[in-house]
mmCIF file of C-alpha atoms in Angstrom:
data_model
loop_
_atom_site.group_PDB
_atom_site.id
_atom_site.type_symbol
_atom_site.label_atom_id
_atom_site.label_comp_id
_atom_site.label_asym_id
_atom_site.label_seq_id
_atom_site.Cartn_x
_atom_site.Cartn_y
_atom_site.Cartn_z
ATOM 1 C CA MET A 80 44.107 -29.731 -73.413
ATOM 2 C CA SER A 81 45.157 -27.590 -70.468
ATOM 3 C CA SER A 82 45.197 -29.173 -67.047
ATOM 4 C CA PHE A 83 43.890 -27.265 -64.003
ATOM 5 C CA SER A 84 46.153 -29.126 -61.531
ATOM 6 C CA SER A 85 49.311 -28.217 -63.414
ATOM 7 C CA SER A 86 48.729 -24.471 -62.958
ATOM 8 C CA SER A 87 47.167 -24.482 -59.529
ATOM 9 C CA SER A 88 50.384 -24.536 -57.441
ATOM 10 C CA PHE A 89 51.758 -21.232 -56.043
ATOM 11 C CA PRO A 90 55.026 -19.991 -57.589
ATOM 12 C CA SER A 91 57.933 -18.446 -55.733
ATOM 13 C CA SER A 92 57.856 -14.802 -54.599
ATOM 14 C CA GLU A 93 60.064 -13.715 -57.514
ATOM 15 C CA ASP A 94 57.801 -15.448 -59.983
ATOM 16 C CA ALA A 95 54.786 -13.798 -58.360
ATOM 17 C CA GLN A 96 56.335 -10.339 -58.773
ATOM 18 C CA ASN A 97 57.213 -10.945 -62.410
ATOM 19 C CA HIS A 98 54.023 -12.803 -63.176
ATOM 20 C CA SER A 99 51.438 -10.986 -65.178
ATOM 21 C CA PRO A 100 47.926 -12.402 -65.133
ATOM 22 C CA PRO A 101 46.381 -13.528 -68.371
ATOM 23 C CA SER A 102 44.774 -10.834 -70.410
ATOM 24 C CA GLU A 103 41.101 -10.435 -69.780
ATOM 25 C CA GLU A 104 40.578 -9.906 -73.488
ATOM 26 C CA LYS A 105 41.792 -13.420 -74.343
ATOM 27 C CA GLU A 106 39.147 -15.224 -76.322
ATOM 28 C CA PHE A 107 38.344 -18.857 -75.822
ATOM 29 C CA ALA A 108 36.799 -19.932 -79.067
ATOM 30 C CA PHE A 109 35.281 -23.302 -79.525
ATOM 31 C CA ASP A 110 33.403 -24.928 -82.374
ATOM 32 C CA GLY A 111 30.785 -26.766 -80.384
ATOM 33 C CA ASP A 112 32.834 -29.890 -79.748
ATOM 34 C CA ASP A 113 32.594 -31.177 -76.148
ATOM 35 C CA GLY A 114 36.383 -31.256 -75.823
ATOM 36 C CA ASN A 115 36.722 -27.658 -76.935
ATOM 37 C CA VAL A 116 33.973 -26.562 -74.553
ATOM 38 C CA LEU A 117 35.691 -28.229 -71.597
ATOM 39 C CA ASP A 118 39.007 -26.751 -72.661
ATOM 40 C CA ALA A 119 37.496 -23.276 -72.791
ATOM 41 C CA ILE A 120 35.994 -23.693 -69.312
ATOM 42 C CA LEU A 121 39.299 -24.828 -67.865
ATOM 43 C CA HIS A 122 41.077 -21.903 -69.479
ATOM 44 C CA ARG A 123 38.543 -19.527 -67.905
ATOM 45 C CA VAL A 124 39.059 -21.133 -64.465
ATOM 46 C CA ASP A 125 42.823 -20.787 -64.904
ATOM 47 C CA PHE A 126 42.407 -17.156 -65.818
ATOM 48 C CA ILE A 127 40.274 -16.391 -62.726
ATOM 49 C CA TRP A 128 42.628 -18.318 -60.465
ATOM 50 C CA GLU A 129 45.723 -16.540 -61.744
ATOM 51 C CA ARG A 130 44.103 -13.115 -61.392
ATOM 52 C CA THR A 131 42.962 -13.859 -57.818
ATOM 53 C CA ARG A 132 46.387 -15.206 -56.870
ATOM 54 C CA ALA A 133 48.049 -12.124 -58.272
ATOM 55 C CA LYS A 134 45.842 -9.863 -56.166
ATOM 56 C CA VAL A 135 46.560 -11.907 -53.047
ATOM 57 C CA GLU A 136 50.292 -11.737 -53.685
ATOM 58 C CA ASP A 137 49.969 -7.999 -54.238
ATOM 59 C CA VAL A 138 48.334 -7.616 -50.843
ATOM 60 C CA TYR A 139 51.138 -9.571 -49.195
ATOM 61 C CA HIS A 140 53.640 -7.064 -50.547
ATOM 62 C CA HIS A 141 51.566 -4.088 -49.211
ATOM 63 C CA PRO A 142 51.124 -4.480 -45.414
ATOM 64 C CA GLU A 143 49.284 -1.172 -45.172
ATOM 65 C CA LEU A 144 46.367 -2.749 -47.036
ATOM 66 C CA ILE A 145 46.168 -5.526 -44.443
ATOM 67 C CA VAL A 146 46.123 -2.944 -41.648
ATOM 68 C CA LEU A 147 43.409 -0.979 -43.434
ATOM 69 C CA VAL A 148 41.230 -4.081 -43.891
ATOM 70 C CA LEU A 149 41.633 -5.112 -40.251
ATOM 71 C CA PHE A 150 40.827 -1.591 -39.062
ATOM 72 C CA SER A 151 37.698 -1.527 -41.260
ATOM 73 C CA LEU A 152 36.512 -4.845 -39.843
ATOM 74 C CA VAL A 153 37.009 -3.663 -36.250
ATOM 75 C CA LEU A 154 35.212 -0.376 -36.962
ATOM 76 C CA ALA A 155 32.284 -2.174 -38.616
ATOM 77 C CA HIS A 156 32.033 -4.539 -35.664
ATOM 78 C CA PHE A 157 32.023 -1.617 -33.224
ATOM 79 C CA ILE A 158 29.308 0.279 -35.138
ATOM 80 C CA ALA A 159 27.112 -2.817 -35.426
ATOM 81 C CA GLY A 160 27.471 -3.441 -31.685
ATOM 82 C CA ARG A 161 26.476 0.127 -30.835
ATOM 83 C CA ILE A 162 23.416 -0.038 -33.089
ATOM 84 C CA PHE A 163 22.313 -3.328 -31.558
ATOM 85 C CA PHE A 164 22.865 -2.013 -28.022
ATOM 86 C CA ASN A 165 20.884 1.174 -28.666
ATOM 87 C CA LYS A 166 17.977 -0.746 -30.153
ATOM 88 C CA GLY A 167 17.910 -3.062 -27.162
ATOM 89 C CA LYS A 168 17.979 -0.069 -24.835
ATOM 90 C CA GLU A 169 15.075 1.569 -26.654
ATOM 91 C CA ARG A 170 13.029 -1.621 -26.379
ATOM 92 C CA LYS A 171 13.506 -1.728 -22.635
ATOM 93 C CA ILE A 172 12.128 1.789 -22.084
ATOM 94 C CA GLY A 173 8.421 1.482 -21.420
ATOM 95 C CA SER A 174 8.442 -2.302 -21.725
ATOM 96 C CA LYS A 175 7.732 -4.836 -19.020
ATOM 97 C CA ASN A 176 11.487 -5.358 -18.617
ATOM 98 C CA SER A 177 12.077 -1.719 -17.765
ATOM 99 C CA LYS A 178 13.230 -1.033 -14.208
ATOM 100 C CA LYS A 179 12.922 2.753 -14.355
ATOM 101 C CA ARG A 180 9.937 3.973 -12.337
ATOM 102 C CA ASP A 181 9.207 7.531 -13.313
ATOM 103 C CA SER A 182 5.480 7.877 -13.980
ATOM 104 C CA ILE A 183 2.043 8.233 -12.458
ATOM 105 C CA VAL A 184 -0.234 5.854 -14.346
ATOM 106 C CA LEU A 185 -3.868 6.883 -14.895
ATOM 107 C CA CYS A 186 -6.169 3.977 -15.670
ATOM 108 C CA GLY A 187 -9.687 2.647 -15.189
ATOM 109 C CA GLN A 188 -12.699 1.399 -17.092
ATOM 110 C CA ASP A 189 -13.482 2.801 -20.524
ATOM 111 C CA GLY A 190 -15.244 6.127 -19.995
ATOM 112 C CA ALA A 191 -14.298 6.446 -16.325
ATOM 113 C CA GLY A 192 -12.403 9.684 -16.913
ATOM 114 C CA SER A 193 -8.675 8.873 -16.985
ATOM 115 C CA THR A 194 -8.183 10.574 -20.361
ATOM 116 C CA SER A 195 -10.133 13.634 -19.217
ATOM 117 C CA ALA A 196 -7.958 13.848 -16.121
ATOM 118 C CA TYR A 197 -4.846 13.553 -18.283
ATOM 119 C CA LEU A 198 -5.985 16.420 -20.521
ATOM 120 C CA LEU A 199 -6.765 18.561 -17.474
ATOM 121 C CA LEU A 200 -3.365 17.900 -15.940
ATOM 122 C CA LYS A 201 -1.614 18.640 -19.220
ATOM 123 C CA ASN A 202 -3.666 21.504 -20.698
ATOM 124 C CA LYS A 203 -5.563 22.721 -17.591
ATOM 125 C CA SER A 204 -8.750 22.443 -19.638
ATOM 126 C CA LEU A 205 -10.823 19.882 -21.524
ATOM 127 C CA GLY A 206 -10.899 22.145 -24.553
ATOM 128 C CA LEU A 207 -13.645 21.090 -26.944
ATOM 129 C CA GLY A 208 -14.651 18.119 -24.853
ATOM 130 C CA THR A 209 -13.598 14.638 -23.823
ATOM 131 C CA VAL A 210 -12.324 11.933 -26.131
ATOM 132 C CA THR A 211 -12.024 8.174 -25.853
ATOM 133 C CA SER A 212 -8.406 7.120 -26.066
ATOM 134 C CA SER A 213 -7.304 3.992 -27.920
ATOM 135 C CA ILE A 214 -3.571 4.613 -27.464
ATOM 136 C CA GLU A 215 -1.456 5.664 -24.524
ATOM 137 C CA ASN A 216 -0.961 9.347 -23.716
ATOM 138 C CA GLU A 217 2.237 10.420 -22.001
ATOM 139 C CA SER A 218 3.716 13.798 -21.142
ATOM 140 C CA GLU A 219 5.476 15.681 -18.378
ATOM 141 C CA VAL A 220 3.077 18.044 -16.623
ATOM 142 C CA GLU A 221 3.539 20.672 -13.950
ATOM 143 C CA ILE A 222 1.185 20.224 -11.006
ATOM 144 C CA CYS A 223 0.473 23.094 -8.644
ATOM 145 C CA VAL A 224 -0.428 21.928 -5.137
ATOM 146 C CA SER A 225 -1.714 24.460 -2.620
ATOM 147 C CA SER A 226 -0.526 24.275 0.962
ATOM 148 C CA SER A 227 -2.860 24.388 3.961
ATOM 149 C CA ASP A 228 -0.752 27.287 5.227
ATOM 150 C CA ARG A 229 -2.007 30.473 3.586
ATOM 151 C CA ASP A 230 1.379 32.157 3.952
ATOM 152 C CA ALA A 231 3.184 29.341 2.173
ATOM 153 C CA LYS A 232 3.742 29.482 -1.565
ATOM 154 C CA GLU A 233 2.150 27.025 -3.924
ATOM 155 C CA LYS A 234 4.252 23.956 -4.592
ATOM 156 C CA ARG A 235 4.945 23.173 -8.236
ATOM 157 C CA VAL A 236 6.041 19.652 -9.123
ATOM 158 C CA LYS A 237 6.891 18.196 -12.515
ATOM 159 C CA VAL A 238 5.295 14.792 -12.980
ATOM 160 C CA ASN A 239 5.461 12.334 -15.854
ATOM 161 C CA VAL A 240 1.876 11.162 -16.400
ATOM 162 C CA VAL A 241 0.755 8.188 -18.508
ATOM 163 C CA ASP A 242 -2.861 7.623 -19.489
ATOM 164 C CA VAL A 243 -3.644 3.975 -20.262
ATOM 165 C CA PRO A 244 -6.677 3.152 -22.485
ATOM 166 C CA GLY A 245 -9.491 1.475 -20.586
ATOM 167 C CA HIS A 246 -10.958 -0.686 -23.328
ATOM 168 C CA ALA A 247 -10.982 -4.309 -22.201
ATOM 169 C CA LYS A 248 -9.527 -5.704 -25.439
ATOM 170 C CA ILE A 249 -6.427 -3.525 -25.563
ATOM 171 C CA ARG A 250 -5.593 -2.365 -22.043
ATOM 172 C CA ASN A 251 -3.663 -5.492 -21.006
ATOM 173 C CA ARG A 252 -0.749 -4.875 -23.359
ATOM 174 C CA PHE A 253 -0.509 -1.268 -22.138
ATOM 175 C CA TYR A 254 -0.398 -2.460 -18.533
ATOM 176 C CA GLU A 255 2.482 -4.760 -19.445
ATOM 177 C CA ARG A 256 4.393 -1.756 -20.803
ATOM 178 C CA PHE A 257 3.638 0.926 -18.246
ATOM 179 C CA LEU A 258 3.019 -0.726 -14.877
ATOM 180 C CA PRO A 259 6.761 -1.450 -14.536
ATOM 181 C CA ARG A 260 7.261 2.321 -14.744
ATOM 182 C CA ALA A 261 4.589 3.265 -12.218
ATOM 183 C CA LYS A 262 5.504 5.183 -9.075
ATOM 184 C CA GLY A 263 1.822 5.518 -8.304
ATOM 185 C CA ILE A 264 -1.447 4.327 -9.844
ATOM 186 C CA VAL A 265 -4.682 6.329 -10.088
ATOM 187 C CA PHE A 266 -7.601 4.017 -10.847
ATOM 188 C CA PHE A 267 -10.661 5.988 -11.990
ATOM 189 C CA VAL A 268 -14.165 4.718 -11.317
ATOM 190 C CA ASP A 269 -17.281 6.040 -13.027
ATOM 191 C CA GLY A 270 -19.378 6.903 -9.971
ATOM 192 C CA VAL A 271 -22.562 7.192 -12.013
ATOM 193 C CA GLU A 272 -22.315 3.764 -13.645
ATOM 194 C CA PHE A 273 -20.641 1.968 -10.749
ATOM 195 C CA SER A 274 -23.807 0.405 -9.332
ATOM 196 C CA THR A 275 -24.460 -1.427 -12.596
ATOM 197 C CA ASN A 276 -20.905 -2.410 -13.564
ATOM 198 C CA LYS A 277 -19.257 -2.889 -10.162
ATOM 199 C CA ARG A 278 -18.399 -6.514 -10.985
ATOM 200 C CA ASP A 279 -16.539 -5.490 -14.148
ATOM 201 C CA VAL A 280 -14.680 -2.760 -12.264
ATOM 202 C CA ALA A 281 -13.646 -5.186 -9.520
ATOM 203 C CA ASP A 282 -12.568 -7.801 -12.060
ATOM 204 C CA HIS A 283 -10.497 -5.177 -13.881
ATOM 205 C CA LEU A 284 -8.827 -3.996 -10.677
ATOM 206 C CA TYR A 285 -8.221 -7.539 -9.443
ATOM 207 C CA ASN A 286 -6.877 -9.186 -12.617
ATOM 208 C CA GLU A 287 -4.940 -6.324 -14.153
ATOM 209 C CA ILE A 288 -3.460 -4.619 -11.076
ATOM 210 C CA LEU A 289 -3.879 -6.239 -7.654
ATOM 211 C CA ILE A 290 -2.432 -9.662 -8.481
ATOM 212 C CA ASP A 291 0.537 -8.241 -10.405
ATOM 213 C CA TYR A 292 3.282 -9.291 -8.007
ATOM 214 C CA ASP A 293 6.360 -8.065 -9.881
ATOM 215 C CA ASN A 294 5.128 -4.615 -10.857
ATOM 216 C CA VAL A 295 2.632 -3.674 -8.107
ATOM 217 C CA ARG A 296 2.734 -5.848 -4.999
ATOM 218 C CA ARG A 297 6.450 -6.404 -4.570
ATOM 219 C CA LYS A 298 7.222 -2.713 -5.069
ATOM 220 C CA ARG A 299 4.368 -1.629 -2.750
ATOM 221 C CA ILE A 300 3.053 0.778 -5.359
ATOM 222 C CA PRO A 301 0.440 3.133 -3.827
ATOM 223 C CA ILE A 302 -2.983 3.066 -5.473
ATOM 224 C CA LEU A 303 -5.515 5.903 -5.446
ATOM 225 C CA ILE A 304 -9.043 4.841 -6.411
ATOM 226 C CA ALA A 305 -10.760 8.010 -7.622
ATOM 227 C CA CYS A 306 -14.555 8.065 -7.792
ATOM 228 C CA ASN A 307 -15.178 10.424 -10.705
ATOM 229 C CA LYS A 308 -18.212 12.463 -11.845
ATOM 230 C CA THR A 309 -19.241 13.763 -8.437
ATOM 231 C CA ASP A 310 -20.694 16.763 -10.252
ATOM 232 C CA LYS A 311 -23.701 14.544 -11.022
ATOM 233 C CA GLU A 312 -26.306 13.687 -8.411
ATOM 234 C CA ALA A 313 -26.376 9.988 -9.343
ATOM 235 C CA CYS A 314 -22.679 9.573 -8.518
ATOM 236 C CA SER A 315 -21.915 6.988 -5.841
ATOM 237 C CA PRO A 316 -19.826 8.252 -2.892
ATOM 238 C CA ALA A 317 -16.293 7.008 -2.411
ATOM 239 C CA THR A 318 -17.218 5.103 0.776
ATOM 240 C CA PHE A 319 -19.846 3.134 -1.135
ATOM 241 C CA VAL A 320 -17.372 2.356 -3.933
ATOM 242 C CA LYS A 321 -14.829 1.105 -1.422
ATOM 243 C CA LYS A 322 -17.228 -1.287 0.343
ATOM 244 C CA ARG A 323 -18.657 -2.692 -2.881
ATOM 245 C CA LEU A 324 -15.229 -3.235 -4.383
ATOM 246 C CA GLU A 325 -14.114 -5.133 -1.294
ATOM 247 C CA SER A 326 -17.194 -7.370 -1.497
ATOM 248 C CA GLU A 327 -16.725 -8.051 -5.217
ATOM 249 C CA ILE A 328 -13.007 -8.772 -4.885
ATOM 250 C CA GLU A 329 -13.689 -11.174 -2.015
ATOM 251 C CA MET A 330 -16.264 -12.959 -4.175
ATOM 252 C CA ILE A 331 -13.804 -13.239 -7.071
ATOM 253 C CA ARG A 332 -11.084 -14.540 -4.774
ATOM 254 C CA THR A 333 -13.193 -17.206 -3.054
ATOM 255 C CA THR A 334 -14.832 -18.330 -6.292
ATOM 256 C CA ARG A 335 -11.499 -18.945 -7.967
ATOM 257 C CA ASP A 336 -10.116 -20.772 -4.963
ATOM 258 C CA VAL A 337 -13.115 -23.126 -4.997
ATOM 259 C CA MET A 338 -12.772 -23.731 -8.732
ATOM 260 C CA LEU A 339 -9.096 -24.558 -8.367
ATOM 261 C CA LYS A 340 -9.783 -26.940 -5.489
ATOM 262 C CA ASP A 341 -12.557 -28.730 -7.382
ATOM 263 C CA ALA A 342 -10.285 -29.106 -10.411
ATOM 264 C CA GLN A 343 -7.794 -31.219 -8.466
ATOM 265 C CA PHE A 344 -8.690 -34.757 -9.459
ATOM 266 C CA ASP A 345 -6.192 -37.585 -9.056
ATOM 267 C CA ASP A 346 -6.976 -41.095 -10.301
ATOM 268 C CA GLY A 347 -3.476 -42.362 -9.578
ATOM 269 C CA SER A 348 -2.126 -42.053 -13.107
ATOM 270 C CA ARG A 349 1.025 -40.124 -13.921
ATOM 271 C CA LYS A 350 -0.908 -37.743 -16.153
ATOM 272 C CA ALA A 351 -3.402 -36.953 -13.389
ATOM 273 C CA LYS A 352 -0.608 -36.359 -10.872
ATOM 274 C CA LYS A 353 1.139 -34.016 -13.255
ATOM 275 C CA ARG A 354 -2.095 -32.129 -13.846
ATOM 276 C CA ALA A 355 -2.723 -31.904 -10.107
ATOM 277 C CA LYS A 356 0.735 -30.397 -9.567
ATOM 278 C CA GLU A 357 0.146 -27.843 -12.314
ATOM 279 C CA ILE A 358 -3.184 -26.839 -10.783
ATOM 280 C CA GLU A 359 -1.597 -26.528 -7.350
ATOM 281 C CA LYS A 360 1.128 -24.290 -8.753
ATOM 282 C CA LYS A 361 -1.522 -22.182 -10.461
ATOM 283 C CA ARG A 362 -3.422 -21.848 -7.200
ATOM 284 C CA GLU A 363 -0.225 -20.870 -5.381
ATOM 285 C CA ARG A 364 0.443 -18.178 -7.970
ATOM 286 C CA GLU A 365 -3.127 -16.962 -7.574
ATOM 287 C CA VAL A 366 -2.884 -16.754 -3.798
ATOM 288 C CA THR A 367 0.614 -15.315 -3.936
ATOM 289 C CA GLY A 368 -0.493 -12.798 -6.541
ATOM 290 C CA LEU A 369 -3.150 -11.343 -4.251
ATOM 291 C CA GLY A 370 -1.199 -12.168 -1.108
ATOM 292 C CA TRP A 371 -4.315 -12.940 0.905
ATOM 293 C CA LYS A 372 -4.598 -15.633 3.572
ATOM 294 C CA ASP A 373 -7.805 -17.287 4.714
ATOM 295 C CA GLU A 374 -7.095 -16.586 8.379
ATOM 296 C CA TRP A 375 -7.324 -12.862 7.677
ATOM 297 C CA GLY A 376 -11.014 -13.181 6.900
ATOM 298 C CA LYS A 377 -12.718 -11.298 4.117
ATOM 299 C CA PHE A 378 -10.699 -9.103 1.845
ATOM 300 C CA SER A 379 -10.369 -5.435 2.724
ATOM 301 C CA PHE A 380 -8.091 -2.696 1.435
ATOM 302 C CA ASP A 381 -7.210 -1.675 4.985
ATOM 303 C CA LYS A 382 -6.102 -5.201 5.888
ATOM 304 C CA ALA A 383 -4.096 -5.589 2.687
ATOM 305 C CA ALA A 384 -2.156 -2.412 3.451
ATOM 306 C CA GLU A 385 -1.751 -3.410 7.096
ATOM 307 C CA MET A 386 -0.377 -6.854 6.265
ATOM 308 C CA LYS A 387 1.897 -5.277 3.637
ATOM 309 C CA THR A 388 0.700 -7.409 0.780
ATOM 310 C CA HIS A 389 0.270 -4.174 -1.178
ATOM 311 C CA GLY A 390 1.162 -0.532 -0.860
ATOM 312 C CA ARG A 391 -1.207 2.116 0.398
ATOM 313 C CA PHE A 392 -4.804 2.176 -0.803
ATOM 314 C CA LEU A 393 -6.450 5.575 -0.914
ATOM 315 C CA PHE A 394 -9.940 6.616 -1.978
ATOM 316 C CA CYS A 395 -11.200 10.001 -3.063
ATOM 317 C CA ALA A 396 -14.086 11.622 -4.878
ATOM 318 C CA CYS A 397 -13.290 13.871 -7.828
ATOM 319 C CA SER A 398 -14.805 15.605 -10.824
ATOM 320 C CA CYS A 399 -13.092 16.311 -14.126
ATOM 321 C CA VAL A 400 -15.961 18.580 -15.161
ATOM 322 C CA GLY A 401 -15.669 20.481 -11.892
ATOM 323 C CA GLU A 402 -11.916 20.911 -12.408
ATOM 324 C CA ASP A 403 -12.511 22.261 -15.902
ATOM 325 C CA ARG A 404 -15.216 24.619 -14.621
ATOM 326 C CA GLU A 405 -12.967 25.950 -11.851
ATOM 327 C CA TRP A 406 -10.142 26.605 -14.294
ATOM 328 C CA LYS A 407 -12.455 28.529 -16.626
ATOM 329 C CA LEU A 408 -13.854 30.611 -13.745
ATOM 330 C CA LYS A 409 -10.350 31.357 -12.524
ATOM 331 C CA LYS A 410 -9.272 32.412 -15.998
ATOM 332 C CA GLU A 411 -12.297 34.683 -16.349
ATOM 333 C CA ALA A 412 -11.561 36.215 -12.957
ATOM 334 C CA GLU A 413 -7.951 36.861 -13.949
ATOM 335 C CA GLU A 414 -9.093 38.555 -17.136
ATOM 336 C CA LYS A 415 -11.397 40.804 -15.103
ATOM 337 C CA GLY A 416 -8.553 41.716 -12.740
ATOM 338 C CA ASP A 417 -9.723 39.597 -9.817
ATOM 339 C CA ASP A 418 -7.197 37.328 -8.108
ATOM 340 C CA GLY A 419 -9.618 34.423 -8.345
ATOM 341 C CA SER A 420 -8.545 33.083 -4.973
ATOM 342 C CA ASP A 421 -10.561 30.280 -3.442
ATOM 343 C CA ASN A 422 -10.221 29.015 0.087
ATOM 344 C CA ASN A 423 -11.419 25.591 -1.015
ATOM 345 C CA GLY A 424 -8.591 25.071 -3.468
ATOM 346 C CA ASP A 425 -6.267 22.111 -3.764
ATOM 347 C CA THR A 426 -5.911 20.184 -0.537
ATOM 348 C CA ASN A 427 -4.159 16.925 0.122
ATOM 349 C CA ASN A 428 -6.824 14.356 0.857
ATOM 350 C CA SER A 429 -4.689 11.291 0.367
ATOM 351 C CA SER A 430 -2.021 11.346 3.057
ATOM 352 C CA GLY A 431 -1.546 8.856 5.824
ATOM 353 C CA GLY A 432 -2.963 5.346 5.613
ATOM 354 C CA ASP A 433 -6.150 4.310 3.903
ATOM 355 C CA LYS A 434 -8.438 7.311 3.629
ATOM 356 C CA THR A 435 -11.728 8.086 1.977
ATOM 357 C CA SER A 436 -12.474 11.615 0.868
ATOM 358 C CA ASN A 437 -15.764 13.026 -0.300
ATOM 359 C CA SER A 438 -15.109 16.672 0.446
ATOM 360 C CA GLY A 439 -12.561 19.303 -0.489
ATOM 361 C CA GLY A 440 -11.239 17.669 -3.663
ATOM 362 C CA SER A 441 -14.559 16.041 -4.582
ATOM 363 C CA ARG A 442 -15.522 18.871 -6.909
ATOM 364 C CA ASN A 443 -12.186 18.936 -8.752
ATOM 365 C CA LEU A 444 -8.970 16.935 -9.130
ATOM 366 C CA SER A 445 -7.145 18.296 -6.102
ATOM 367 C CA ALA A 446 -6.809 14.864 -4.453
ATOM 368 C CA VAL A 447 -5.493 13.344 -7.690
ATOM 369 C CA LYS A 448 -2.970 16.155 -8.147
ATOM 370 C CA ALA A 449 -1.830 15.925 -4.531
ATOM 371 C CA PHE A 450 -1.356 12.157 -4.889
ATOM 372 C CA ALA A 451 0.648 12.571 -8.099
ATOM 373 C CA ALA A 452 2.817 15.336 -6.670
ATOM 374 C CA GLU A 453 3.495 13.387 -3.462
ATOM 375 C CA HIS A 454 4.608 10.144 -5.081
ATOM 376 C CA ALA A 455 6.311 11.547 -8.177
ATOM 377 C CA GLY A 456 8.973 13.139 -5.997
ATOM 378 C CA ARG A 457 9.900 9.923 -4.210
#
């Protein structure tokens, strides 16, 4: 019976050159006896070993093959690294880890009008009507802003606009993706329904935007709160929206502070002390997130901007339906040969500190467009 150990040692280089591996056609017949079966298996192992050794020795005598293999490995490693790097780069764009701020983010409650405003900025018209968005909308639009000087030409600015869905169950994950990219935020409020859902609007603004330290507060991102649907008589004015939001946010802030204070219970045990520390850290994050101090009194947007806990807060009244109507009238006038000029065109109602506008841009989106054009170029 053949022994595996006797044939397993490497021969000299001359023997390797003259050695010819066993023929692959060699048959290993056995009659069913255990000894013959084992002998056949050992012969097969010897055959595979000799063939592998011959190939290895052949490579040793051809250095160009070694160079080719090494070059292939380096090239494969380089390609794999590039693919991995590009995928990681794609994941960062639009994610919460992205540091590139290039967009004006339109947001608000479901049905407040952010998608309608997006369609008007992109297509200049609502087309067949408004739609409720369940995914983000993003595109680069060209905004035309009229100057107060009649002799001056209209200013055209390219702005990247992102519309975030307003549905409560899905909007949070879109905020995580797009708030890190925001150069300015337009928060739309349904002026008709505001009196009945002001608490939900304030809770949305507070939890999703105002207490976001990394993406909103620390970067002093300006926020325009646009009271939409002023084309309807039941629409609340922007001044009313501002006061009610301040009251609701103050109520949310104080209520949560009281709840956190009441939750601090320490019976002397290690578990209770650990829980008390966790609650204190949570309260610190809450206070730090809003950046409000008790000595400042009740919350107000003016005070928040003054104390530099946030960027600028601006308020305006607007109407997506009015903007669509004006565009259609202007188009009809152009078709008839009229210049369609209007002295009450786009005006900037959102410059300076905290301002509230109910005129000029209240019947269209002029204040929203001026805000987007101003902060997109920064």
